[in-house]
Amino acid sequence: MIENSDVDPGDKAMILLQSLICYMREKNLLSRADIEELRDRVEARMAATEPNLPCASALAAAAASEMRELDDFCGKKYGGKHRRRVN
């Protein structure tokens, strides 16, 4: 068994959040459109040059990349309808 002190707290949080999003999608508490909206919000925070961001831009880019991968995973595993795009 891995000791708690051997695992980075950020890694633990990432695993918990990914598991929670997948579980909520599986139980139909989140739609695919909800996950796409969350992904867009993460990417918008990355793109915005807000001085009050609590993390470095490299971390924000990594978070956006993780969110894209999670969106792709949930879309393939659980399916669902995409958000309607209005142009």
PDB file of C-alpha atoms in Angstrom:
ATOM      1  CA  MET A   1       0.000   0.000   0.000  1.00  0.00           C
ATOM      2  CA  ILE A   2       1.226   3.498  -0.787  1.00  0.00           C
ATOM      3  CA  GLU A   3       1.658   5.780   2.168  1.00  0.00           C
ATOM      4  CA  ASN A   4      -0.212   9.080   2.083  1.00  0.00           C
ATOM      5  CA  SER A   5       3.047  10.998   2.354  1.00  0.00           C
ATOM      6  CA  ASP A   6       4.367   9.297  -0.820  1.00  0.00           C
ATOM      7  CA  VAL A   7       1.669  10.776  -3.076  1.00  0.00           C
ATOM      8  CA  ASP A   8       1.596  14.405  -4.144  1.00  0.00           C
ATOM      9  CA  PRO A   9      -1.556  16.172  -2.868  1.00  0.00           C
ATOM     10  CA  GLY A  10      -2.147  17.559  -6.359  1.00  0.00           C
ATOM     11  CA  ASP A  11      -2.150  14.045  -7.804  1.00  0.00           C
ATOM     12  CA  LYS A  12      -4.646  12.901  -5.179  1.00  0.00           C
ATOM     13  CA  ALA A  13      -6.911  15.839  -5.947  1.00  0.00           C
ATOM     14  CA  MET A  14      -6.708  15.165  -9.695  1.00  0.00           C
ATOM     15  CA  ILE A  15      -7.653  11.510  -9.234  1.00  0.00           C
ATOM     16  CA  LEU A  16     -10.562  12.430  -6.988  1.00  0.00           C
ATOM     17  CA  LEU A  17     -11.861  15.092  -9.370  1.00  0.00           C
ATOM     18  CA  GLN A  18     -11.571  12.880 -12.455  1.00  0.00           C
ATOM     19  CA  SER A  19     -13.318  10.043 -10.647  1.00  0.00           C
ATOM     20  CA  LEU A  20     -16.058  12.359  -9.440  1.00  0.00           C
ATOM     21  CA  ILE A  21     -16.695  13.785 -12.919  1.00  0.00           C
ATOM     22  CA  CYS A  22     -16.829  10.280 -14.431  1.00  0.00           C
ATOM     23  CA  TYR A  23     -19.137   9.047 -11.663  1.00  0.00           C
ATOM     24  CA  MET A  24     -21.466  12.026 -12.076  1.00  0.00           C
ATOM     25  CA  ARG A  25     -21.548  11.452 -15.842  1.00  0.00           C
ATOM     26  CA  GLU A  26     -22.263   7.753 -15.341  1.00  0.00           C
ATOM     27  CA  LYS A  27     -25.193   8.577 -13.055  1.00  0.00           C
ATOM     28  CA  ASN A  28     -26.488  11.180 -15.556  1.00  0.00           C
ATOM     29  CA  LEU A  29     -25.937  14.036 -13.122  1.00  0.00           C
ATOM     30  CA  LEU A  30     -23.680  15.662 -15.707  1.00  0.00           C
ATOM     31  CA  SER A  31     -24.397  15.683 -19.408  1.00  0.00           C
ATOM     32  CA  ARG A  32     -21.767  15.668 -22.098  1.00  0.00           C
ATOM     33  CA  ALA A  33     -22.713  19.288 -22.731  1.00  0.00           C
ATOM     34  CA  ASP A  34     -21.990  20.102 -19.066  1.00  0.00           C
ATOM     35  CA  ILE A  35     -18.531  18.575 -19.368  1.00  0.00           C
ATOM     36  CA  GLU A  36     -17.894  20.517 -22.582  1.00  0.00           C
ATOM     37  CA  GLU A  37     -18.924  23.725 -20.826  1.00  0.00           C
ATOM     38  CA  LEU A  38     -16.596  22.955 -17.929  1.00  0.00           C
ATOM     39  CA  ARG A  39     -13.773  22.301 -20.401  1.00  0.00           C
ATOM     40  CA  ASP A  40     -14.455  25.648 -22.091  1.00  0.00           C
ATOM     41  CA  ARG A  41     -14.378  27.435 -18.742  1.00  0.00           C
ATOM     42  CA  VAL A  42     -11.023  25.878 -17.872  1.00  0.00           C
ATOM     43  CA  GLU A  43      -9.645  26.880 -21.273  1.00  0.00           C
ATOM     44  CA  ALA A  44     -11.022  30.409 -20.860  1.00  0.00           C
ATOM     45  CA  ARG A  45      -9.246  30.765 -17.517  1.00  0.00           C
ATOM     46  CA  MET A  46      -6.070  29.617 -19.197  1.00  0.00           C
ATOM     47  CA  ALA A  47      -6.460  32.129 -22.031  1.00  0.00           C
ATOM     48  CA  ALA A  48      -7.350  35.040 -19.762  1.00  0.00           C
ATOM     49  CA  THR A  49      -4.392  36.930 -18.421  1.00  0.00           C
ATOM     50  CA  GLU A  50      -5.902  37.436 -15.013  1.00  0.00           C
ATOM     51  CA  PRO A  51      -3.415  38.686 -12.440  1.00  0.00           C
ATOM     52  CA  ASN A  52      -5.414  37.024  -9.658  1.00  0.00           C
ATOM     53  CA  LEU A  53      -5.059  33.473 -10.982  1.00  0.00           C
ATOM     54  CA  PRO A  54      -3.810  31.331  -8.126  1.00  0.00           C
ATOM     55  CA  CYS A  55      -1.644  29.209 -10.392  1.00  0.00           C
ATOM     56  CA  ALA A  56       1.062  29.679 -12.983  1.00  0.00           C
ATOM     57  CA  SER A  57       0.154  29.700 -16.649  1.00  0.00           C
ATOM     58  CA  ALA A  58       1.909  26.352 -17.161  1.00  0.00           C
ATOM     59  CA  LEU A  59      -0.357  24.783 -14.549  1.00  0.00           C
ATOM     60  CA  ALA A  60      -3.423  26.337 -16.162  1.00  0.00           C
ATOM     61  CA  ALA A  61      -2.374  24.915 -19.545  1.00  0.00           C
ATOM     62  CA  ALA A  62      -1.881  21.489 -17.959  1.00  0.00           C
ATOM     63  CA  ALA A  63      -5.338  21.698 -16.372  1.00  0.00           C
ATOM     64  CA  ALA A  64      -6.895  22.602 -19.728  1.00  0.00           C
ATOM     65  CA  SER A  65      -5.127  19.661 -21.368  1.00  0.00           C
ATOM     66  CA  GLU A  66      -6.357  17.291 -18.658  1.00  0.00           C
ATOM     67  CA  MET A  67      -9.895  18.609 -19.061  1.00  0.00           C
ATOM     68  CA  ARG A  68      -9.790  18.035 -22.838  1.00  0.00           C
ATOM     69  CA  GLU A  69      -8.627  14.454 -22.274  1.00  0.00           C
ATOM     70  CA  LEU A  70     -11.340  13.872 -19.677  1.00  0.00           C
ATOM     71  CA  ASP A  71     -13.962  15.312 -22.035  1.00  0.00           C
ATOM     72  CA  ASP A  72     -12.788  12.948 -24.788  1.00  0.00           C
ATOM     73  CA  PHE A  73     -12.785   9.980 -22.401  1.00  0.00           C
ATOM     74  CA  CYS A  74     -16.283  10.665 -21.078  1.00  0.00           C
ATOM     75  CA  GLY A  75     -17.582  11.251 -24.592  1.00  0.00           C
ATOM     76  CA  LYS A  76     -16.260   7.904 -25.808  1.00  0.00           C
ATOM     77  CA  LYS A  77     -17.270   5.914 -22.737  1.00  0.00           C
ATOM     78  CA  TYR A  78     -20.680   7.389 -21.921  1.00  0.00           C
ATOM     79  CA  GLY A  79     -21.686   9.131 -25.157  1.00  0.00           C
ATOM     80  CA  GLY A  80     -24.421  11.709 -25.000  1.00  0.00           C
ATOM     81  CA  LYS A  81     -25.355  14.751 -26.953  1.00  0.00           C
ATOM     82  CA  HIS A  82     -22.959  17.572 -27.584  1.00  0.00           C
ATOM     83  CA  ARG A  83     -23.828  21.089 -26.662  1.00  0.00           C
ATOM     84  CA  ARG A  84     -25.625  22.988 -29.372  1.00  0.00           C
ATOM     85  CA  ARG A  85     -23.303  25.508 -30.950  1.00  0.00           C
ATOM     86  CA  VAL A  86     -24.818  28.789 -31.997  1.00  0.00           C
ATOM     87  CA  ASN A  87     -22.815  30.660 -34.633  1.00  0.00           C
TER      88      ASN A  87
END
